[in-house]
Tab-separated table of C-alpha atoms in Angstrom:
chain	number	residue	atom	x	y	z
A	844	MET	CA	2.894	9.516	0.437
A	845	THR	CA	6.373	10.377	1.674
A	846	ILE	CA	7.843	13.856	1.241
A	847	VAL	CA	10.851	13.503	-1.059
A	848	THR	CA	14.221	14.761	0.067
A	849	GLU	CA	17.731	13.656	-0.829
A	850	PRO	CA	18.535	10.559	1.254
A	851	THR	CA	21.116	11.199	3.931
A	852	ASN	CA	22.406	9.573	7.075
A	853	ASN	CA	22.520	12.912	8.826
A	854	THR	CA	19.229	13.375	10.658
A	855	ALA	CA	20.323	16.900	11.572
A	856	ASP	CA	19.884	17.921	7.927
A	857	LEU	CA	16.147	17.247	8.168
A	858	ALA	CA	15.799	18.408	11.745
A	859	ALA	CA	17.081	21.797	10.587
A	860	ILE	CA	13.914	22.331	8.509
A	861	THR	CA	11.822	24.850	10.425
A	862	ASP	CA	8.037	25.116	10.631
A	863	GLU	CA	8.331	28.508	8.951
A	864	GLU	CA	10.081	26.965	5.934
A	865	ILE	CA	7.454	24.242	5.678
A	866	PHE	CA	4.472	26.594	5.789
A	867	LEU	CA	6.089	29.095	3.419
A	868	GLY	CA	6.576	26.258	0.953
A	869	HIS	CA	2.816	25.725	0.881
A	870	VAL	CA	1.575	29.312	0.734
A	871	GLY	CA	-0.902	29.605	-2.136
A	872	GLY	CA	-0.642	25.880	-2.823
A	873	LYS	CA	1.991	24.026	-4.838
A	874	LEU	CA	0.335	23.973	-8.259
A	875	SER	CA	-0.507	26.327	-11.106
A	876	VAL	CA	-1.902	26.084	-14.644
A	877	GLU	CA	0.383	27.044	-17.516
A	878	LEU	CA	-0.596	27.914	-21.080
A	879	THR	CA	0.610	25.817	-24.002
A	880	ALA	CA	-0.452	28.382	-26.640
A	881	PRO	CA	-0.065	32.197	-26.749
A	882	LEU	CA	-2.829	34.574	-25.651
A	883	GLN	CA	-1.282	37.902	-26.599
A	884	THR	CA	-3.441	39.182	-29.446
A	885	GLN	CA	-7.076	39.327	-30.557
A	886	ARG	CA	-6.241	36.609	-33.083
A	887	ASP	CA	-4.824	34.392	-30.313
A	888	LEU	CA	-8.006	34.906	-28.313
A	889	SER	CA	-10.200	34.018	-31.277
A	890	ILE	CA	-8.297	30.763	-31.783
A	891	ALA	CA	-8.089	29.700	-28.130
A	892	TYR	CA	-11.658	30.701	-27.270
A	893	THR	CA	-14.666	31.923	-29.188
A	894	PRO	CA	-15.278	31.712	-32.096
A	895	GLY	CA	-12.447	29.316	-33.031
A	896	VAL	CA	-12.926	26.875	-30.175
A	897	ALA	CA	-16.431	26.078	-31.424
A	898	GLN	CA	-14.972	24.320	-34.458
A	899	VAL	CA	-12.951	22.020	-32.235
A	900	SER	CA	-15.984	21.299	-30.046
A	901	ARG	CA	-18.078	20.441	-33.131
A	902	ALA	CA	-15.354	18.084	-34.352
A	903	ILE	CA	-15.196	16.281	-31.003
A	904	ALA	CA	-18.990	16.028	-30.910
A	905	GLN	CA	-18.817	14.206	-34.252
A	906	ASP	CA	-15.770	12.077	-33.370
A	907	ALA	CA	-15.253	11.528	-29.625
A	908	SER	CA	-11.749	10.123	-30.136
A	909	LEU	CA	-10.524	13.619	-31.089
A	910	VAL	CA	-10.771	14.688	-27.438
A	911	LYS	CA	-7.395	12.975	-26.899
A	912	GLN	CA	-5.784	15.133	-29.577
A	913	TYR	CA	-7.372	18.486	-28.839
A	914	THR	CA	-7.652	18.538	-25.016
A	915	TRP	CA	-5.348	17.634	-22.157
A	916	THR	CA	-7.459	14.760	-20.814
A	917	ASP	CA	-5.334	12.032	-22.407
A	918	ARG	CA	-2.338	13.110	-20.268
A	919	LEU	CA	-4.230	14.214	-17.152
A	920	VAL	CA	-4.273	12.200	-13.909
A	921	ALA	CA	-7.008	12.767	-11.337
A	922	VAL	CA	-5.601	12.391	-7.808
A	923	ILE	CA	-8.677	11.501	-5.759
A	924	THR	CA	-9.183	11.007	-2.024
A	925	ASP	CA	-11.856	11.169	0.645
A	926	GLY	CA	-9.286	12.141	3.277
A	927	SER	CA	-9.966	9.030	5.363
A	928	ALA	CA	-6.407	7.642	5.692
A	929	VAL	CA	-3.959	10.469	5.047
A	930	LEU	CA	-0.290	9.677	5.723
A	931	GLY	CA	-0.097	8.684	9.384
A	932	LEU	CA	-2.715	11.286	10.306
A	933	GLY	CA	-5.804	9.141	9.810
A	934	ASP	CA	-9.242	10.461	8.877
A	935	ILE	CA	-8.558	14.202	8.671
A	936	GLY	CA	-11.138	14.999	6.000
A	937	PRO	CA	-11.024	16.500	2.494
A	938	ARG	CA	-9.789	20.010	3.337
A	939	ALA	CA	-6.816	18.845	5.396
A	940	SER	CA	-5.934	16.204	2.800
A	941	LEU	CA	-5.624	18.746	-0.016
A	942	PRO	CA	-1.964	19.749	0.663
A	943	VAL	CA	-1.004	16.084	0.353
A	944	MET	CA	-2.938	15.672	-2.899
A	945	GLU	CA	-1.281	18.818	-4.268
A	946	GLY	CA	2.070	17.318	-3.320
A	947	LYS	CA	1.212	14.119	-5.179
A	948	ALA	CA	0.265	16.153	-8.252
A	949	ALA	CA	3.559	18.040	-8.007
A	950	LEU	CA	5.457	14.748	-7.993
A	951	PHE	CA	3.607	13.588	-11.113
A	952	LYS	CA	4.687	16.750	-12.908
A	953	ASN	CA	8.266	16.763	-11.672
A	954	PHE	CA	9.121	13.107	-12.225
A	955	ALA	CA	6.950	12.139	-15.208
A	956	GLY	CA	5.908	15.398	-16.842
A	957	LEU	CA	2.251	14.510	-16.299
A	958	ASN	CA	-0.441	17.046	-15.453
A	959	SER	CA	-2.688	16.067	-12.581
A	960	ILE	CA	-5.587	17.557	-10.658
A	961	PRO	CA	-6.250	17.000	-6.927
A	962	ILE	CA	-9.891	16.113	-6.219
A	963	VAL	CA	-11.043	15.763	-2.601
A	964	LEU	CA	-14.475	14.286	-1.934
A	965	ASP	CA	-16.588	15.154	1.096
A	966	THR	CA	-18.047	11.681	1.582
A	967	HIS	CA	-16.991	8.270	2.858
A	968	ASP	CA	-19.866	6.498	1.123
A	969	VAL	CA	-18.517	3.941	-1.367
A	970	ASP	CA	-21.404	4.338	-3.811
A	971	GLU	CA	-21.113	8.127	-3.805
A	972	ILE	CA	-17.344	8.032	-4.359
A	973	VAL	CA	-17.602	5.563	-7.238
A	974	ASP	CA	-20.503	7.422	-8.864
A	975	THR	CA	-18.669	10.755	-8.602
A	976	ILE	CA	-15.517	9.383	-10.220
A	977	VAL	CA	-17.511	7.749	-13.010
A	978	ARG	CA	-19.400	10.979	-13.727
A	979	LEU	CA	-16.086	12.881	-13.916
A	980	ARG	CA	-14.583	10.391	-16.386
A	981	TYR	CA	-14.404	12.704	-19.397
A	982	SER	CA	-12.286	15.217	-17.471
A	983	PHE	CA	-9.210	12.998	-17.108
A	984	GLY	CA	-7.211	10.151	-18.631
A	985	ALA	CA	-6.281	8.180	-15.491
A	986	VAL	CA	-7.216	7.905	-11.812
A	987	ASN	CA	-4.774	7.809	-8.892
A	988	LEU	CA	-6.765	6.867	-5.793
A	989	GLU	CA	-5.014	8.085	-2.673
A	990	ASP	CA	-5.296	7.851	1.107
A	991	ILE	CA	-8.617	5.978	1.262
A	992	SER	CA	-9.037	3.745	4.293
A	993	ALA	CA	-9.258	-0.034	4.199
A	994	PRO	CA	-11.288	-2.083	3.592
A	995	ARG	CA	-13.361	0.434	1.577
A	996	CYS	CA	-10.363	1.165	-0.663
A	997	PHE	CA	-10.463	-2.363	-2.100
A	998	GLU	CA	-14.097	-2.140	-3.182
A	999	ILE	CA	-13.723	1.420	-4.481
A	1000	GLU	CA	-10.722	0.538	-6.614
A	1001	ARG	CA	-12.334	-2.646	-7.947
A	1002	ARG	CA	-15.568	-0.893	-8.905
A	1003	VAL	CA	-13.849	2.097	-10.496
A	1004	ILE	CA	-11.617	-0.203	-12.554
A	1005	GLU	CA	-14.690	-2.119	-13.723
A	1006	ALA	CA	-16.575	1.058	-14.600
A	1007	LEU	CA	-13.856	2.988	-16.447
A	1008	ASP	CA	-11.829	2.307	-19.571
A	1009	CYS	CA	-8.659	4.041	-18.350
A	1010	PRO	CA	-5.771	3.326	-15.949
A	1011	VAL	CA	-6.852	3.276	-12.291
A	1012	MET	CA	-4.558	2.559	-9.335
A	1013	HIS	CA	-4.787	3.008	-5.582
A	1014	ASP	CA	-1.191	4.078	-4.945
A	1015	ASP	CA	-1.191	3.288	-1.223
A	1016	GLN	CA	-1.682	-0.327	-2.266
A	1017	HIS	CA	0.167	-0.861	-5.501
A	1018	GLY	CA	2.790	1.877	-5.490
A	1019	THR	CA	3.993	0.561	-2.147
A	1020	ALA	CA	3.882	-3.047	-3.356
A	1021	ILE	CA	5.863	-2.309	-6.522
A	1022	VAL	CA	8.703	-0.581	-4.669
A	1023	VAL	CA	8.728	-3.247	-1.941
A	1024	LEU	CA	9.150	-5.961	-4.575
A	1025	ALA	CA	11.928	-3.985	-6.277
A	1026	ALA	CA	13.715	-3.552	-2.940
A	1027	LEU	CA	13.288	-7.194	-1.985
A	1028	ASN	CA	14.661	-8.304	-5.335
A	1029	GLY	CA	17.586	-5.932	-4.808
A	1030	ALA	CA	18.290	-7.255	-1.321
A	1031	ALA	CA	18.115	-10.889	-2.425
A	1032	LYS	CA	20.298	-10.202	-5.453
A	1033	PHE	CA	22.930	-8.534	-3.282
A	1034	GLN	CA	22.881	-11.520	-0.924
A	1035	GLY	CA	23.088	-13.957	-3.818
A	1036	ARG	CA	19.898	-15.853	-3.070
A	1037	SER	CA	16.551	-16.437	-4.737
A	1038	THR	CA	13.424	-14.689	-3.490
A	1039	SER	CA	11.336	-17.815	-4.086
A	1040	GLY	CA	12.734	-19.523	-0.993
A	1041	LEU	CA	12.277	-16.606	1.394
A	1042	LYS	CA	9.955	-16.776	4.389
A	1043	ILE	CA	8.282	-13.372	4.539
A	1044	VAL	CA	6.229	-11.834	7.354
A	1045	ILE	CA	4.088	-8.786	6.601
A	1046	SER	CA	2.927	-6.694	9.547
A	1047	GLY	CA	-0.262	-4.956	8.430
A	1048	ALA	CA	-3.342	-6.300	6.669
A	1049	GLY	CA	-4.595	-2.980	5.367
A	1050	ALA	CA	-4.282	-1.508	1.895
A	1051	ALA	CA	-0.494	-1.740	1.602
A	1052	GLY	CA	-0.182	-5.075	3.381
A	1053	VAL	CA	-2.729	-6.839	1.184
A	1054	ALA	CA	-1.227	-5.396	-2.007
A	1055	CYS	CA	2.287	-6.377	-0.945
A	1056	ALA	CA	1.131	-9.920	-0.235
A	1057	ASN	CA	-0.524	-10.056	-3.653
A	1058	ILE	CA	2.504	-8.856	-5.602
A	1059	LEU	CA	4.902	-11.127	-3.686
A	1060	LEU	CA	2.695	-14.134	-4.439
A	1061	ALA	CA	2.436	-13.044	-8.089
A	1062	ALA	CA	6.242	-12.831	-8.185
A	1063	GLY	CA	6.506	-16.497	-7.202
A	1064	ILE	CA	7.204	-16.164	-3.473
A	1065	PRO	CA	4.898	-18.719	-1.803
A	1066	ASP	CA	5.757	-18.415	1.904
A	1067	VAL	CA	4.050	-15.193	2.959
A	1068	VAL	CA	2.547	-14.735	6.425
A	1069	VAL	CA	0.439	-11.663	7.243
A	1070	LEU	CA	-0.122	-10.135	10.679
A	1071	ASP	CA	-2.942	-7.848	11.751
A	1072	SER	CA	-3.473	-6.248	15.168
A	1073	LYS	CA	-4.710	-9.576	16.580
A	1074	GLY	CA	-1.945	-11.819	15.226
A	1075	ILE	CA	-1.383	-14.097	12.257
A	1076	VAL	CA	-4.085	-13.919	9.602
A	1077	SER	CA	-4.994	-17.600	9.415
A	1078	ALA	CA	-7.932	-19.603	8.159
A	1079	ASP	CA	-8.788	-20.847	11.665
A	1080	ARG	CA	-9.661	-17.356	12.937
A	1081	GLY	CA	-13.325	-16.431	13.177
A	1082	ASP	CA	-12.885	-12.671	13.382
A	1083	LEU	CA	-11.683	-11.927	9.829
A	1084	ASN	CA	-13.450	-9.629	7.378
A	1085	SER	CA	-14.036	-10.768	3.800
A	1086	VAL	CA	-10.730	-9.320	2.567
A	1087	LYS	CA	-8.729	-11.118	5.251
A	1088	ILE	CA	-10.624	-14.392	4.752
A	1089	GLU	CA	-9.615	-14.355	1.111
A	1090	LEU	CA	-6.053	-13.391	2.066
A	1091	ALA	CA	-5.820	-16.205	4.624
A	1092	ALA	CA	-6.727	-18.714	1.921
A	1093	ARG	CA	-3.700	-17.698	-0.165
A	1094	THR	CA	-1.046	-17.079	2.510
A	1095	ASN	CA	0.453	-18.789	5.578
A	1096	PRO	CA	1.264	-22.071	3.797
A	1097	ARG	CA	2.854	-23.578	6.947
A	1098	GLY	CA	-0.352	-23.035	8.932
A	1099	LEU	CA	1.186	-20.833	11.621
A	1100	SER	CA	-0.934	-19.348	14.399
A	1101	GLY	CA	-0.289	-16.928	17.222
A	1102	GLY	CA	1.331	-13.506	17.203
A	1103	ALA	CA	4.281	-11.630	15.752
A	1104	GLY	CA	6.826	-13.636	17.749
A	1105	ASP	CA	5.487	-16.906	16.355
A	1106	ALA	CA	5.537	-15.575	12.795
A	1107	LEU	CA	9.030	-14.056	12.905
A	1108	ALA	CA	10.880	-16.984	14.484
A	1109	GLY	CA	13.153	-18.224	11.696
A	1110	ALA	CA	11.704	-15.836	9.105
A	1111	ASP	CA	13.951	-14.312	6.429
A	1112	VAL	CA	12.093	-11.045	5.804
A	1113	PHE	CA	10.082	-8.677	7.977
A	1114	LEU	CA	7.950	-6.155	6.093
A	1115	GLY	CA	6.246	-3.543	8.243
A	1116	VAL	CA	3.410	-1.536	6.682
A	1117	SER	CA	1.455	-0.718	9.822
A	1118	ALA	CA	1.816	1.505	12.844
A	1119	GLY	CA	2.345	-1.483	15.150
A	1120	LYS	CA	5.633	-1.813	16.987
A	1121	ILE	CA	7.808	-4.929	16.752
A	1122	ASP	CA	9.863	-6.051	19.732
A	1123	GLU	CA	13.600	-6.190	19.135
A	1124	SER	CA	13.708	-9.764	20.411
A	1125	TYR	CA	11.439	-10.848	17.547
A	1126	ILE	CA	13.906	-9.465	15.007
A	1127	ALA	CA	16.714	-11.244	16.868
A	1128	SER	CA	14.827	-14.536	16.413
A	1129	MET	CA	14.792	-14.269	12.613
A	1130	ALA	CA	16.998	-16.396	10.356
A	1131	PRO	CA	20.634	-15.413	9.666
A	1132	GLU	CA	21.161	-12.726	7.000
A	1133	SER	CA	17.630	-11.460	7.620
A	1134	ILE	CA	16.067	-8.516	5.822
A	1135	VAL	CA	13.991	-5.883	7.626
A	1136	PHE	CA	11.763	-3.347	5.872
A	1137	ALA	CA	10.243	-1.141	8.614
A	1138	LEU	CA	8.215	1.261	6.502
A	1139	SER	CA	5.843	3.000	8.911
A	1140	ASN	CA	6.237	6.792	8.872
A	1141	PRO	CA	7.384	8.785	10.699
A	1142	ASP	CA	8.058	6.098	13.322
A	1143	PRO	CA	9.189	2.721	11.924
A	1144	GLU	CA	7.914	-0.498	13.480
A	1145	ILE	CA	11.448	-0.933	14.847
A	1146	HIS	CA	14.178	1.679	14.775
A	1147	PRO	CA	16.592	0.900	11.937
A	1148	GLU	CA	19.609	1.056	14.230
A	1149	ALA	CA	18.048	-1.576	16.494
A	1150	ALA	CA	17.101	-3.745	13.508
A	1151	ALA	CA	20.651	-3.489	12.122
A	1152	LYS	CA	21.996	-5.335	15.176
A	1153	TYR	CA	20.509	-8.520	13.745
A	1154	ALA	CA	19.485	-7.893	10.135
A	1155	SER	CA	21.840	-7.927	7.175
A	1156	ILE	CA	19.827	-5.364	5.231
A	1157	VAL	CA	17.488	-2.711	6.660
A	1158	ALA	CA	15.156	-0.350	4.794
A	1159	THR	CA	12.641	2.251	5.937
A	1160	GLY	CA	10.154	4.686	4.445
A	1161	ARG	CA	12.189	7.620	5.740
A	1162	SER	CA	14.573	9.820	3.813
A	1163	ASP	CA	17.129	10.149	6.625
A	1164	PHE	CA	18.231	6.503	6.516
A	1165	PRO	CA	19.620	4.383	3.655
A	1166	ASN	CA	17.290	2.304	1.456
A	1167	GLN	CA	14.258	4.561	1.423
A	1168	ILE	CA	11.292	2.657	0.019
A	1169	ASN	CA	9.302	5.506	-1.481
A	1170	ASN	CA	6.253	5.265	-3.761
A	1171	VAL	CA	7.622	8.035	-5.970
A	1172	LEU	CA	9.936	5.419	-7.453
A	1173	ALA	CA	6.851	3.764	-8.956
A	1174	PHE	CA	3.699	5.781	-9.552
A	1175	PRO	CA	4.955	8.544	-11.913
A	1176	GLY	CA	6.483	6.018	-14.303
A	1177	VAL	CA	3.593	3.562	-13.975
A	1178	PHE	CA	1.012	6.157	-14.996
A	1179	LYS	CA	3.229	7.621	-17.709
A	1180	GLY	CA	3.817	4.186	-19.195
A	1181	ALA	CA	0.134	3.320	-19.035
A	1182	LEU	CA	-0.861	6.584	-20.721
A	1183	ASP	CA	1.938	6.310	-23.306
A	1184	ALA	CA	0.580	2.909	-24.305
A	1185	GLY	CA	-3.060	3.986	-24.198
A	1186	ALA	CA	-3.665	1.209	-21.664
A	1187	ARG	CA	-7.228	0.554	-20.555
A	1188	ARG	CA	-6.077	-0.684	-17.144
A	1189	ILE	CA	-3.006	-1.362	-15.010
A	1190	THR	CA	-2.344	-5.101	-14.784
A	1191	GLU	CA	-0.301	-7.260	-12.419
A	1192	GLY	CA	2.165	-7.782	-15.261
A	1193	MET	CA	2.642	-4.044	-15.625
A	1194	LYS	CA	3.318	-3.757	-11.881
A	1195	LEU	CA	5.867	-6.582	-11.979
A	1196	ALA	CA	7.543	-4.903	-14.956
A	1197	ALA	CA	7.724	-1.651	-12.993
A	1198	ALA	CA	9.456	-3.386	-10.075
A	1199	GLU	CA	12.028	-4.939	-12.396
A	1200	ALA	CA	12.670	-1.594	-14.064
A	1201	ILE	CA	13.262	0.180	-10.750
A	1202	LEU	CA	15.936	-2.325	-9.768
A	1203	SER	CA	17.505	-2.347	-13.243
A	1204	VAL	CA	18.475	1.301	-12.857
A	1205	LEU	CA	21.025	0.445	-10.150
A	1206	GLY	CA	23.188	-1.930	-12.169
A	1207	ASP	CA	26.619	-2.157	-10.529
A	1208	GLU	CA	25.582	0.375	-7.865
A	1209	LEU	CA	23.694	-2.324	-5.925
A	1210	ALA	CA	24.838	-2.469	-2.290
A	1211	ALA	CA	23.552	-3.385	1.159
A	1212	ASP	CA	22.690	0.270	1.747
A	1213	LYS	CA	21.440	0.816	-1.822
A	1214	ILE	CA	18.939	-1.874	-2.782
A	1215	VAL	CA	16.752	0.658	-4.612
A	1216	PRO	CA	17.647	3.922	-6.381
A	1217	SER	CA	17.243	7.296	-4.742
A	1218	PRO	CA	13.722	8.721	-5.126
A	1219	LEU	CA	15.393	11.667	-6.877
A	1220	ASP	CA	17.225	9.520	-9.456
A	1221	PRO	CA	16.148	10.919	-12.869
A	1222	ARG	CA	16.665	7.536	-14.547
A	1223	VAL	CA	13.858	5.812	-12.700
A	1224	ALA	CA	10.605	7.233	-14.108
A	1225	PRO	CA	11.634	6.850	-17.800
A	1226	ALA	CA	12.783	3.265	-17.191
A	1227	VAL	CA	9.552	2.394	-15.395
A	1228	ALA	CA	7.418	4.086	-18.053
A	1229	ASP	CA	9.106	2.184	-20.880
A	1230	ALA	CA	8.767	-1.147	-19.074
A	1231	VAL	CA	5.118	-0.560	-18.152
A	1232	ALA	CA	4.197	0.511	-21.695
A	1233	ALA	CA	5.907	-2.583	-23.125
A	1234	ALA	CA	4.085	-4.836	-20.668
A	1235	ALA	CA	0.750	-3.194	-21.524
A	1236	ARG	CA	1.305	-3.890	-25.208
A	1237	ALA	CA	2.428	-7.451	-24.532
A	1238	GLU	CA	-0.662	-8.150	-22.434
A	1239	GLY	CA	-3.032	-6.650	-24.978
A	1240	VAL	CA	-4.457	-3.871	-22.795
A	1241	ALA	CA	-2.927	-1.050	-24.843
């Protein structure tokens, strides 16, 4: 998750933030619980708690559906992590991950008006994580999985989706993928060309890389090549895990092999979602009017100024350069739309609808240095929520 600040080209603005300011901004945490009903009198107390609350509990015991009306669960998102892949910090554990989860919950509230609760789990065991989430089901209305390392994140998300009857999404995968697709559509639209003919190279075969490949294929872009730390993910390699074997079967239609240089020669789009560095000469070898999304934080795969020597459009995950590809453009609206519709799950169609909605906000504002809206644009979350809810209803999952 990227810390949200107003995009600017002036890196000094961000460099001026001191450690003291940062730590003061986190003193006591970033969340609090607010009352929605008064507790000023004995009568208020009798309604909110005993004896009045017993009537509501009896009613829910007789009709479980009433829990949506008389508790906050229907609008509550659980933000859950095991602390195994936090930002660019790696496996820092549940305690150290909590400030990030609080930040995610704050973004839910600020951008979508949704309540959310950070939950950090002191285990990396897939069975234990899934069982814990399932047992907590009646405390929340949706699950945002966060900062869980690959490849465990794929199995955890799949099993939780299968077990629960509510929206579940691993944001590191799908939030990233949604905004990437929106940005790619914006870049192609500005250049006046179709995305379907683009040759795309994804650097990173982890959570974000696999999800980006999936959504690009679902959007009708067939020529996607994925790189991991050992080179092109191809069917002829014998060192792939089960996730990459499946990915290799659906990508690399031209049968390329080798490393990043082989993949990027003549490519139209570079998408970096890993910590690996890309040599400037590889970007120079790409096709004319190339597009570079170097999204690793805080250090992009290639510095945007170096990429701009050759690429027509450059985007990063940082807030101090134009075209910030930030998950906050997606996840608040996606979850709000899913909850508004009473969706049982988040589908590929809902994700595609979210990407279209993000881009639609720009209208005539589309430019080479503005292929997606600002993360702080107040129009985004409502547009995404409406589109996602409509897609949920159209697909019959509402």
